[in-house]
Amino acid sequence: QVRLVESGGGLVQAGGSLRLSCAASGRTISSSTMGWFRQAPGKEREFAAIISRSGGGVTFYADSVKGRFTISRDSQKNTVYLQMSSLRPEDTAVYYCALSGRLGFPVSELEYDYWGRGTQVTVSS
């Protein structure tokens, strides 16, 4: 059984930083494509960052977070991270970790097989 548990969310002022963690069990993250998605109030869920199972962990970012967010993984801990810097009020959302068996950079949530329950990030102005 695959389980993903996010942590690290919270309230931060604009310009601040947070690091989200996603602890996985039941599947090795280094052999999976891992994604961070987010859903703001009243909006659809969107992808933020992906670390692929191919290419030794090549990463891909949404334009809205590129240069500010960094996705990484620790294979020994079987954990994926999302380091978020220069946070803006529009980054406020519930952040979800997801796991896919696909290669490349699947940006649709339909391409992911397992999801965590999410962690709230709130950025105050």
mmCIF file of N, CA and C in Angstrom, residues 3-125:
data_model
loop_
_atom_site.group_PDB
_atom_site.id
_atom_site.type_symbol
_atom_site.label_atom_id
_atom_site.label_comp_id
_atom_site.label_asym_id
_atom_site.label_seq_id
_atom_site.Cartn_x
_atom_site.Cartn_y
_atom_site.Cartn_z
ATOM 1 N N ARG A 3 1.610 5.114 0.564
ATOM 2 C CA ARG A 3 1.130 6.208 1.411
ATOM 3 C C ARG A 3 2.075 7.391 1.278
ATOM 4 N N LEU A 4 1.483 8.585 1.124
ATOM 5 C CA LEU A 4 2.244 9.828 1.043
ATOM 6 C C LEU A 4 1.746 10.761 2.139
ATOM 7 N N VAL A 5 2.671 11.294 2.920
ATOM 8 C CA VAL A 5 2.294 12.174 4.025
ATOM 9 C C VAL A 5 3.089 13.474 3.920
ATOM 10 N N GLU A 6 2.373 14.561 3.699
ATOM 11 C CA GLU A 6 3.009 15.874 3.610
ATOM 12 C C GLU A 6 3.113 16.531 4.983
ATOM 13 N N SER A 7 4.123 17.388 5.117
ATOM 14 C CA SER A 7 4.281 18.186 6.328
ATOM 15 C C SER A 7 5.074 19.438 5.982
ATOM 16 N N GLY A 8 5.083 20.385 6.920
ATOM 17 C CA GLY A 8 5.902 21.579 6.736
ATOM 18 C C GLY A 8 5.148 22.828 6.358
ATOM 19 N N GLY A 9 3.849 22.694 6.142
ATOM 20 C CA GLY A 9 3.078 23.880 5.805
ATOM 21 C C GLY A 9 2.917 24.802 7.002
ATOM 22 N N GLY A 10 2.385 25.993 6.747
ATOM 23 C CA GLY A 10 2.163 26.939 7.818
ATOM 24 C C GLY A 10 1.903 28.327 7.309
ATOM 25 N N LEU A 11 1.983 29.279 8.211
ATOM 26 C CA LEU A 11 1.762 30.693 7.897
ATOM 27 C C LEU A 11 3.116 31.397 7.820
ATOM 28 N N VAL A 12 3.323 32.142 6.744
ATOM 29 C CA VAL A 12 4.586 32.839 6.547
ATOM 30 C C VAL A 12 4.303 34.192 5.912
ATOM 31 N N GLN A 13 5.151 35.157 6.178
ATOM 32 C CA GLN A 13 4.990 36.473 5.560
ATOM 33 C C GLN A 13 5.536 36.453 4.135
ATOM 34 N N ALA A 14 5.020 37.344 3.330
ATOM 35 C CA ALA A 14 5.507 37.484 1.956
ATOM 36 C C ALA A 14 7.018 37.720 1.976
ATOM 37 N N GLY A 15 7.702 37.037 1.069
ATOM 38 C CA GLY A 15 9.153 37.122 1.018
ATOM 39 C C GLY A 15 9.855 36.035 1.818
ATOM 40 N N GLY A 16 9.087 35.319 2.626
ATOM 41 C CA GLY A 16 9.657 34.287 3.464
ATOM 42 C C GLY A 16 9.819 32.955 2.754
ATOM 43 N N SER A 17 10.233 31.949 3.528
ATOM 44 C CA SER A 17 10.507 30.626 2.984
ATOM 45 C C SER A 17 9.856 29.539 3.820
ATOM 46 N N LEU A 18 9.576 28.424 3.171
ATOM 47 C CA LEU A 18 9.088 27.220 3.833
ATOM 48 C C LEU A 18 9.656 26.020 3.094
ATOM 49 N N ARG A 19 9.806 24.913 3.816
ATOM 50 C CA ARG A 19 10.178 23.676 3.164
ATOM 51 C C ARG A 19 9.129 22.620 3.473
ATOM 52 N N LEU A 20 8.526 22.114 2.424
ATOM 53 C CA LEU A 20 7.550 21.043 2.558
ATOM 54 C C LEU A 20 8.248 19.701 2.394
ATOM 55 N N SER A 21 7.746 18.713 3.116
ATOM 56 C CA SER A 21 8.258 17.357 3.013
ATOM 57 C C SER A 21 7.129 16.413 2.638
ATOM 58 N N CYS A 22 7.478 15.362 1.930
ATOM 59 C CA CYS A 22 6.515 14.314 1.566
ATOM 60 C C CYS A 22 7.193 12.980 1.830
ATOM 61 N N ALA A 23 6.790 12.330 2.905
ATOM 62 C CA ALA A 23 7.346 11.028 3.254
ATOM 63 C C ALA A 23 6.517 9.946 2.586
ATOM 64 N N ALA A 24 7.204 9.079 1.838
ATOM 65 C CA ALA A 24 6.527 8.018 1.089
ATOM 66 C C ALA A 24 6.809 6.666 1.719
ATOM 67 N N SER A 25 5.817 5.794 1.626
ATOM 68 C CA SER A 25 5.986 4.408 2.032
ATOM 69 C C SER A 25 5.243 3.528 1.039
ATOM 70 N N GLY A 26 5.727 2.312 0.880
ATOM 71 C CA GLY A 26 5.094 1.381 -0.035
ATOM 72 C C GLY A 26 5.585 1.453 -1.462
ATOM 73 N N ARG A 27 6.418 2.470 -1.768
ATOM 74 C CA ARG A 27 6.973 2.611 -3.116
ATOM 75 C C ARG A 27 8.258 3.419 -2.999
ATOM 76 N N THR A 28 9.258 3.060 -3.797
ATOM 77 C CA THR A 28 10.527 3.771 -3.775
ATOM 78 C C THR A 28 10.428 5.027 -4.635
ATOM 79 N N ILE A 29 10.680 6.180 -4.058
ATOM 80 C CA ILE A 29 10.484 7.434 -4.794
ATOM 81 C C ILE A 29 11.479 7.598 -5.929
ATOM 82 N N SER A 30 12.660 7.008 -5.807
ATOM 83 C CA SER A 30 13.660 7.169 -6.867
ATOM 84 C C SER A 30 13.258 6.421 -8.131
ATOM 85 N N SER A 31 12.336 5.487 -8.039
ATOM 86 C CA SER A 31 11.830 4.772 -9.211
ATOM 87 C C SER A 31 10.452 5.283 -9.614
ATOM 88 N N SER A 32 10.084 6.440 -9.058
ATOM 89 C CA SER A 32 8.782 7.042 -9.350
ATOM 90 C C SER A 32 8.980 8.495 -9.745
ATOM 91 N N THR A 33 8.028 9.008 -10.488
ATOM 92 C CA THR A 33 7.985 10.441 -10.747
ATOM 93 C C THR A 33 7.136 11.071 -9.653
ATOM 94 N N MET A 34 7.687 12.074 -9.010
ATOM 95 C CA MET A 34 7.012 12.716 -7.886
ATOM 96 C C MET A 34 6.660 14.153 -8.256
ATOM 97 N N GLY A 35 5.470 14.540 -7.884
ATOM 98 C CA GLY A 35 5.034 15.895 -8.193
ATOM 99 C C GLY A 35 4.478 16.600 -6.975
ATOM 100 N N TRP A 36 4.646 17.900 -6.979
ATOM 101 C CA TRP A 36 3.957 18.765 -6.016
ATOM 102 C C TRP A 36 2.904 19.549 -6.788
ATOM 103 N N PHE A 37 1.700 19.486 -6.298
ATOM 104 C CA PHE A 37 0.583 20.237 -6.860
ATOM 105 C C PHE A 37 0.053 21.180 -5.785
ATOM 106 N N ARG A 38 -0.720 22.144 -6.204
ATOM 107 C CA ARG A 38 -1.330 23.044 -5.226
ATOM 108 C C ARG A 38 -2.720 23.457 -5.683
ATOM 109 N N GLN A 39 -3.563 23.755 -4.707
ATOM 110 C CA GLN A 39 -4.922 24.194 -5.007
ATOM 111 C C GLN A 39 -5.268 25.379 -4.128
ATOM 112 N N ALA A 40 -5.445 26.515 -4.774
ATOM 113 C CA ALA A 40 -5.837 27.731 -4.075
ATOM 114 C C ALA A 40 -7.357 27.764 -3.925
ATOM 115 N N PRO A 41 -7.873 28.523 -2.974
ATOM 116 C CA PRO A 41 -9.315 28.600 -2.771
ATOM 117 C C PRO A 41 -10.037 29.032 -4.042
ATOM 118 N N GLY A 42 -11.038 28.271 -4.434
ATOM 119 C CA GLY A 42 -11.830 28.603 -5.598
ATOM 120 C C GLY A 42 -11.179 28.309 -6.932
ATOM 121 N N LYS A 43 -10.026 27.663 -6.908
ATOM 122 C CA LYS A 43 -9.318 27.380 -8.153
ATOM 123 C C LYS A 43 -9.075 25.880 -8.300
ATOM 124 N N GLU A 44 -8.760 25.479 -9.529
ATOM 125 C CA GLU A 44 -8.442 24.084 -9.777
ATOM 126 C C GLU A 44 -7.023 23.772 -9.290
ATOM 127 N N ARG A 45 -6.807 22.490 -9.042
ATOM 128 C CA ARG A 45 -5.482 22.067 -8.637
ATOM 129 C C ARG A 45 -4.528 22.180 -9.834
ATOM 130 N N GLU A 46 -3.330 22.659 -9.568
ATOM 131 C CA GLU A 46 -2.326 22.841 -10.626
ATOM 132 C C GLU A 46 -0.990 22.293 -10.183
ATOM 133 N N PHE A 47 -0.189 21.898 -11.174
ATOM 134 C CA PHE A 47 1.114 21.378 -10.826
ATOM 135 C C PHE A 47 2.051 22.528 -10.531
ATOM 136 N N ALA A 48 2.978 22.255 -9.621
ATOM 137 C CA ALA A 48 3.981 23.261 -9.271
ATOM 138 C C ALA A 48 5.386 22.788 -9.633
ATOM 139 N N ALA A 49 5.695 21.535 -9.304
ATOM 140 C CA ALA A 49 7.048 21.036 -9.542
ATOM 141 C C ALA A 49 7.023 19.523 -9.669
ATOM 142 N N ILE A 50 7.944 19.005 -10.471
ATOM 143 C CA ILE A 50 8.051 17.574 -10.723
ATOM 144 C C ILE A 50 9.508 17.167 -10.665
ATOM 145 N N ILE A 51 9.754 16.000 -10.087
ATOM 146 C CA ILE A 51 11.070 15.387 -10.188
ATOM 147 C C ILE A 51 10.857 14.015 -10.812
ATOM 148 N N SER A 52 11.469 13.833 -11.962
ATOM 149 C CA SER A 52 11.163 12.668 -12.781
ATOM 150 C C SER A 52 11.915 11.421 -12.332
ATOM 151 N N ARG A 53 11.337 10.278 -12.645
ATOM 152 C CA ARG A 53 12.019 9.000 -12.401
ATOM 153 C C ARG A 53 13.102 8.765 -13.445
ATOM 154 N N SER A 54 13.054 9.522 -14.534
ATOM 155 C CA SER A 54 14.042 9.359 -15.599
ATOM 156 C C SER A 54 15.112 10.440 -15.501
ATOM 157 N N GLY A 55 16.243 10.167 -16.133
ATOM 158 C CA GLY A 55 17.307 11.161 -16.190
ATOM 159 C C GLY A 55 17.963 11.442 -14.862
ATOM 160 N N GLY A 56 17.867 10.497 -13.934
ATOM 161 C CA GLY A 56 18.516 10.703 -12.643
ATOM 162 C C GLY A 56 17.854 11.741 -11.775
ATOM 163 N N GLY A 57 16.574 12.004 -12.059
ATOM 164 C CA GLY A 57 15.856 12.956 -11.221
ATOM 165 C C GLY A 57 15.834 14.358 -11.789
ATOM 166 N N VAL A 58 15.590 14.458 -13.081
ATOM 167 C CA VAL A 58 15.479 15.770 -13.711
ATOM 168 C C VAL A 58 14.215 16.466 -13.205
ATOM 169 N N THR A 59 14.298 17.771 -13.053
ATOM 170 C CA THR A 59 13.180 18.532 -12.481
ATOM 171 C C THR A 59 12.529 19.442 -13.513
ATOM 172 N N PHE A 60 11.298 19.780 -13.209
ATOM 173 C CA PHE A 60 10.509 20.640 -14.094
ATOM 174 C C PHE A 60 9.575 21.460 -13.228
ATOM 175 N N TYR A 61 9.413 22.758 -13.588
ATOM 176 C CA TYR A 61 8.638 23.672 -12.751
ATOM 177 C C TYR A 61 7.588 24.422 -13.574
ATOM 178 N N ALA A 62 6.505 24.738 -12.897
ATOM 179 C CA ALA A 62 5.545 25.657 -13.489
ATOM 180 C C ALA A 62 6.188 27.039 -13.564
ATOM 181 N N ASP A 63 5.801 27.803 -14.563
ATOM 182 C CA ASP A 63 6.372 29.142 -14.729
ATOM 183 C C ASP A 63 6.153 30.010 -13.489
ATOM 184 N N SER A 64 5.041 29.796 -12.823
ATOM 185 C CA SER A 64 4.682 30.631 -11.676
ATOM 186 C C SER A 64 5.621 30.441 -10.482
ATOM 187 N N VAL A 65 6.350 29.330 -10.445
ATOM 188 C CA VAL A 65 7.222 29.056 -9.298
ATOM 189 C C VAL A 65 8.690 28.942 -9.681
ATOM 190 N N LYS A 66 8.967 28.947 -10.982
ATOM 191 C CA LYS A 66 10.329 28.770 -11.460
ATOM 192 C C LYS A 66 11.244 29.832 -10.887
ATOM 193 N N GLY A 67 12.399 29.413 -10.380
ATOM 194 C CA GLY A 67 13.360 30.334 -9.791
ATOM 195 C C GLY A 67 13.124 30.614 -8.317
ATOM 196 N N ARG A 68 11.979 30.190 -7.803
ATOM 197 C CA ARG A 68 11.663 30.417 -6.382
ATOM 198 C C ARG A 68 11.511 29.110 -5.611
ATOM 199 N N PHE A 69 11.034 28.068 -6.284
ATOM 200 C CA PHE A 69 10.815 26.770 -5.651
ATOM 201 C C PHE A 69 11.845 25.772 -6.174
ATOM 202 N N THR A 70 12.229 24.830 -5.287
ATOM 203 C CA THR A 70 13.146 23.766 -5.679
ATOM 204 C C THR A 70 12.628 22.443 -5.155
ATOM 205 N N ILE A 71 12.471 21.483 -6.056
ATOM 206 C CA ILE A 71 12.056 20.140 -5.663
ATOM 207 C C ILE A 71 13.292 19.259 -5.594
ATOM 208 N N SER A 72 13.333 18.403 -4.570
ATOM 209 C CA SER A 72 14.468 17.501 -4.409
ATOM 210 C C SER A 72 13.980 16.233 -3.719
ATOM 211 N N ARG A 73 14.855 15.244 -3.661
ATOM 212 C CA ARG A 73 14.473 13.998 -3.002
ATOM 213 C C ARG A 73 15.668 13.439 -2.237
ATOM 214 N N ASP A 74 15.352 12.725 -1.179
ATOM 215 C CA ASP A 74 16.340 12.002 -0.387
ATOM 216 C C ASP A 74 15.947 10.532 -0.464
ATOM 217 N N SER A 75 16.664 9.776 -1.263
ATOM 218 C CA SER A 75 16.301 8.381 -1.485
ATOM 219 C C SER A 75 16.440 7.541 -0.223
ATOM 220 N N GLN A 76 17.395 7.877 0.602
ATOM 221 C CA GLN A 76 17.572 7.106 1.835
ATOM 222 C C GLN A 76 16.393 7.280 2.770
ATOM 223 N N LYS A 77 15.860 8.490 2.793
ATOM 224 C CA LYS A 77 14.700 8.760 3.646
ATOM 225 C C LYS A 77 13.387 8.512 2.903
ATOM 226 N N ASN A 78 13.481 8.242 1.608
ATOM 227 C CA ASN A 78 12.293 8.048 0.771
ATOM 228 C C ASN A 78 11.345 9.247 0.909
ATOM 229 N N THR A 79 11.931 10.414 0.829
ATOM 230 C CA THR A 79 11.196 11.660 1.057
ATOM 231 C C THR A 79 11.498 12.668 -0.050
ATOM 232 N N VAL A 80 10.461 13.370 -0.462
ATOM 233 C CA VAL A 80 10.571 14.436 -1.455
ATOM 234 C C VAL A 80 10.344 15.769 -0.751
ATOM 235 N N TYR A 81 11.075 16.778 -1.179
ATOM 236 C CA TYR A 81 10.976 18.097 -0.559
ATOM 237 C C TYR A 81 10.580 19.148 -1.587
ATOM 238 N N LEU A 82 9.978 20.201 -1.092
ATOM 239 C CA LEU A 82 9.728 21.380 -1.911
ATOM 240 C C LEU A 82 10.196 22.585 -1.101
ATOM 241 N N GLN A 83 11.334 23.123 -1.480
ATOM 242 C CA GLN A 83 11.845 24.323 -0.839
ATOM 243 C C GLN A 83 11.241 25.527 -1.541
ATOM 244 N N MET A 84 10.534 26.347 -0.785
ATOM 245 C CA MET A 84 9.835 27.500 -1.350
ATOM 246 C C MET A 84 10.438 28.779 -0.773
ATOM 247 N N SER A 85 10.860 29.654 -1.650
ATOM 248 C CA SER A 85 11.466 30.914 -1.234
ATOM 249 C C SER A 85 10.756 32.068 -1.920
ATOM 250 N N SER A 86 11.020 33.275 -1.426
ATOM 251 C CA SER A 86 10.394 34.482 -1.990
ATOM 252 C C SER A 86 8.893 34.282 -2.150
ATOM 253 N N LEU A 87 8.268 33.775 -1.115
ATOM 254 C CA LEU A 87 6.848 33.451 -1.184
ATOM 255 C C LEU A 87 5.996 34.696 -1.358
ATOM 256 N N ARG A 88 4.908 34.501 -2.084
ATOM 257 C CA ARG A 88 3.971 35.582 -2.396
ATOM 258 C C ARG A 88 2.582 35.197 -1.895
ATOM 259 N N PRO A 89 1.723 36.179 -1.651
ATOM 260 C CA PRO A 89 0.354 35.843 -1.222
ATOM 261 C C PRO A 89 -0.347 34.895 -2.201
ATOM 262 N N GLU A 90 -0.049 34.996 -3.483
ATOM 263 C CA GLU A 90 -0.696 34.128 -4.460
ATOM 264 C C GLU A 90 -0.193 32.688 -4.410
ATOM 265 N N ASP A 91 0.811 32.418 -3.597
ATOM 266 C CA ASP A 91 1.257 31.040 -3.376
ATOM 267 C C ASP A 91 0.407 30.338 -2.321
ATOM 268 N N THR A 92 -0.494 31.078 -1.680
ATOM 269 C CA THR A 92 -1.377 30.488 -0.685
ATOM 270 C C THR A 92 -2.229 29.400 -1.311
ATOM 271 N N ALA A 93 -2.148 28.198 -0.744
ATOM 272 C CA ALA A 93 -2.860 27.046 -1.299
ATOM 273 C C ALA A 93 -2.646 25.847 -0.388
ATOM 274 N N VAL A 94 -3.410 24.804 -0.669
ATOM 275 C CA VAL A 94 -3.105 23.496 -0.097
ATOM 276 C C VAL A 94 -2.148 22.814 -1.068
ATOM 277 N N TYR A 95 -1.037 22.342 -0.552
ATOM 278 C CA TYR A 95 -0.011 21.708 -1.372
ATOM 279 C C TYR A 95 -0.087 20.188 -1.195
ATOM 280 N N TYR A 96 -0.125 19.501 -2.334
ATOM 281 C CA TYR A 96 -0.249 18.054 -2.356
ATOM 282 C C TYR A 96 0.982 17.415 -2.992
ATOM 283 N N CYS A 97 1.367 16.297 -2.442
ATOM 284 C CA CYS A 97 2.413 15.463 -3.015
ATOM 285 C C CYS A 97 1.719 14.328 -3.769
ATOM 286 N N ALA A 98 2.281 13.951 -4.922
ATOM 287 C CA ALA A 98 1.678 12.894 -5.719
ATOM 288 C C ALA A 98 2.757 12.028 -6.348
ATOM 289 N N LEU A 99 2.398 10.781 -6.631
ATOM 290 C CA LEU A 99 3.327 9.802 -7.184
ATOM 291 C C LEU A 99 2.785 9.230 -8.493
ATOM 292 N N SER A 100 3.657 9.177 -9.482
ATOM 293 C CA SER A 100 3.277 8.636 -10.789
ATOM 294 C C SER A 100 4.315 7.617 -11.246
ATOM 295 N N GLY A 101 3.866 6.644 -12.014
ATOM 296 C CA GLY A 101 4.789 5.673 -12.593
ATOM 297 C C GLY A 101 5.289 6.094 -13.957
ATOM 298 N N ARG A 102 4.842 7.232 -14.442
ATOM 299 C CA ARG A 102 5.186 7.693 -15.790
ATOM 300 C C ARG A 102 6.588 8.263 -15.859
ATOM 301 N N LEU A 103 7.148 8.215 -17.041
ATOM 302 C CA LEU A 103 8.418 8.861 -17.334
ATOM 303 C C LEU A 103 8.162 10.317 -17.705
ATOM 304 N N GLY A 104 9.214 11.068 -17.780
ATOM 305 C CA GLY A 104 9.085 12.450 -18.240
ATOM 306 C C GLY A 104 8.487 13.352 -17.178
ATOM 307 N N PHE A 105 7.643 14.284 -17.632
ATOM 308 C CA PHE A 105 7.093 15.308 -16.742
ATOM 309 C C PHE A 105 5.575 15.367 -16.877
ATOM 310 N N PRO A 106 4.888 14.462 -16.235
ATOM 311 C CA PRO A 106 3.432 14.501 -16.302
ATOM 312 C C PRO A 106 2.882 15.672 -15.496
ATOM 313 N N VAL A 107 2.204 16.576 -16.154
ATOM 314 C CA VAL A 107 1.700 17.774 -15.469
ATOM 315 C C VAL A 107 0.233 17.680 -15.123
ATOM 316 N N SER A 108 -0.458 16.660 -15.653
ATOM 317 C CA SER A 108 -1.879 16.493 -15.344
ATOM 318 C C SER A 108 -2.033 15.640 -14.101
ATOM 319 N N GLU A 109 -2.932 16.054 -13.237
ATOM 320 C CA GLU A 109 -3.170 15.262 -12.027
ATOM 321 C C GLU A 109 -3.714 13.880 -12.372
ATOM 322 N N LEU A 110 -4.291 13.742 -13.565
ATOM 323 C CA LEU A 110 -4.835 12.444 -13.981
ATOM 324 C C LEU A 110 -3.736 11.409 -14.204
ATOM 325 N N GLU A 111 -2.502 11.877 -14.337
ATOM 326 C CA GLU A 111 -1.380 10.980 -14.599
ATOM 327 C C GLU A 111 -0.716 10.480 -13.324
ATOM 328 N N TYR A 112 -1.270 10.849 -12.190
ATOM 329 C CA TYR A 112 -0.723 10.445 -10.907
ATOM 330 C C TYR A 112 -1.628 9.426 -10.240
ATOM 331 N N ASP A 113 -0.974 8.424 -9.633
ATOM 332 C CA ASP A 113 -1.717 7.290 -9.094
ATOM 333 C C ASP A 113 -2.015 7.411 -7.605
ATOM 334 N N TYR A 114 -1.153 8.127 -6.886
ATOM 335 C CA TYR A 114 -1.300 8.232 -5.435
ATOM 336 C C TYR A 114 -1.107 9.678 -5.002
ATOM 337 N N TRP A 115 -1.876 10.041 -3.958
ATOM 338 C CA TRP A 115 -1.871 11.410 -3.458
ATOM 339 C C TRP A 115 -1.806 11.437 -1.947
ATOM 340 N N GLY A 116 -1.151 12.468 -1.440
ATOM 341 C CA GLY A 116 -1.230 12.742 -0.027
ATOM 342 C C GLY A 116 -2.465 13.561 0.286
ATOM 343 N N ARG A 117 -2.664 13.878 1.543
ATOM 344 C CA ARG A 117 -3.853 14.636 1.959
ATOM 345 C C ARG A 117 -3.645 16.137 1.884
ATOM 346 N N GLY A 118 -2.415 16.554 1.726
ATOM 347 C CA GLY A 118 -2.131 17.971 1.559
ATOM 348 C C GLY A 118 -1.712 18.674 2.837
ATOM 349 N N THR A 119 -1.044 19.794 2.648
ATOM 350 C CA THR A 119 -0.630 20.641 3.759
ATOM 351 C C THR A 119 -0.874 22.091 3.368
ATOM 352 N N GLN A 120 -1.432 22.868 4.289
ATOM 353 C CA GLN A 120 -1.822 24.243 3.990
ATOM 354 C C GLN A 120 -0.630 25.186 4.083
ATOM 355 N N VAL A 121 -0.483 26.003 3.064
ATOM 356 C CA VAL A 121 0.508 27.082 3.076
ATOM 357 C C VAL A 121 -0.240 28.403 2.924
ATOM 358 N N THR A 122 -0.020 29.296 3.855
ATOM 359 C CA THR A 122 -0.657 30.605 3.810
ATOM 360 C C THR A 122 0.417 31.687 3.859
ATOM 361 N N VAL A 123 0.396 32.563 2.866
ATOM 362 C CA VAL A 123 1.376 33.641 2.779
ATOM 363 C C VAL A 123 0.652 34.961 2.990
ATOM 364 N N SER A 124 1.032 35.656 4.034
ATOM 365 C CA SER A 124 0.391 36.932 4.355
ATOM 366 C C SER A 124 1.155 38.088 3.709
ATOM 367 N N SER A 125 0.415 39.120 3.365
ATOM 368 C CA SER A 125 1.027 40.280 2.696
ATOM 369 C C SER A 125 1.503 41.320 3.698
#
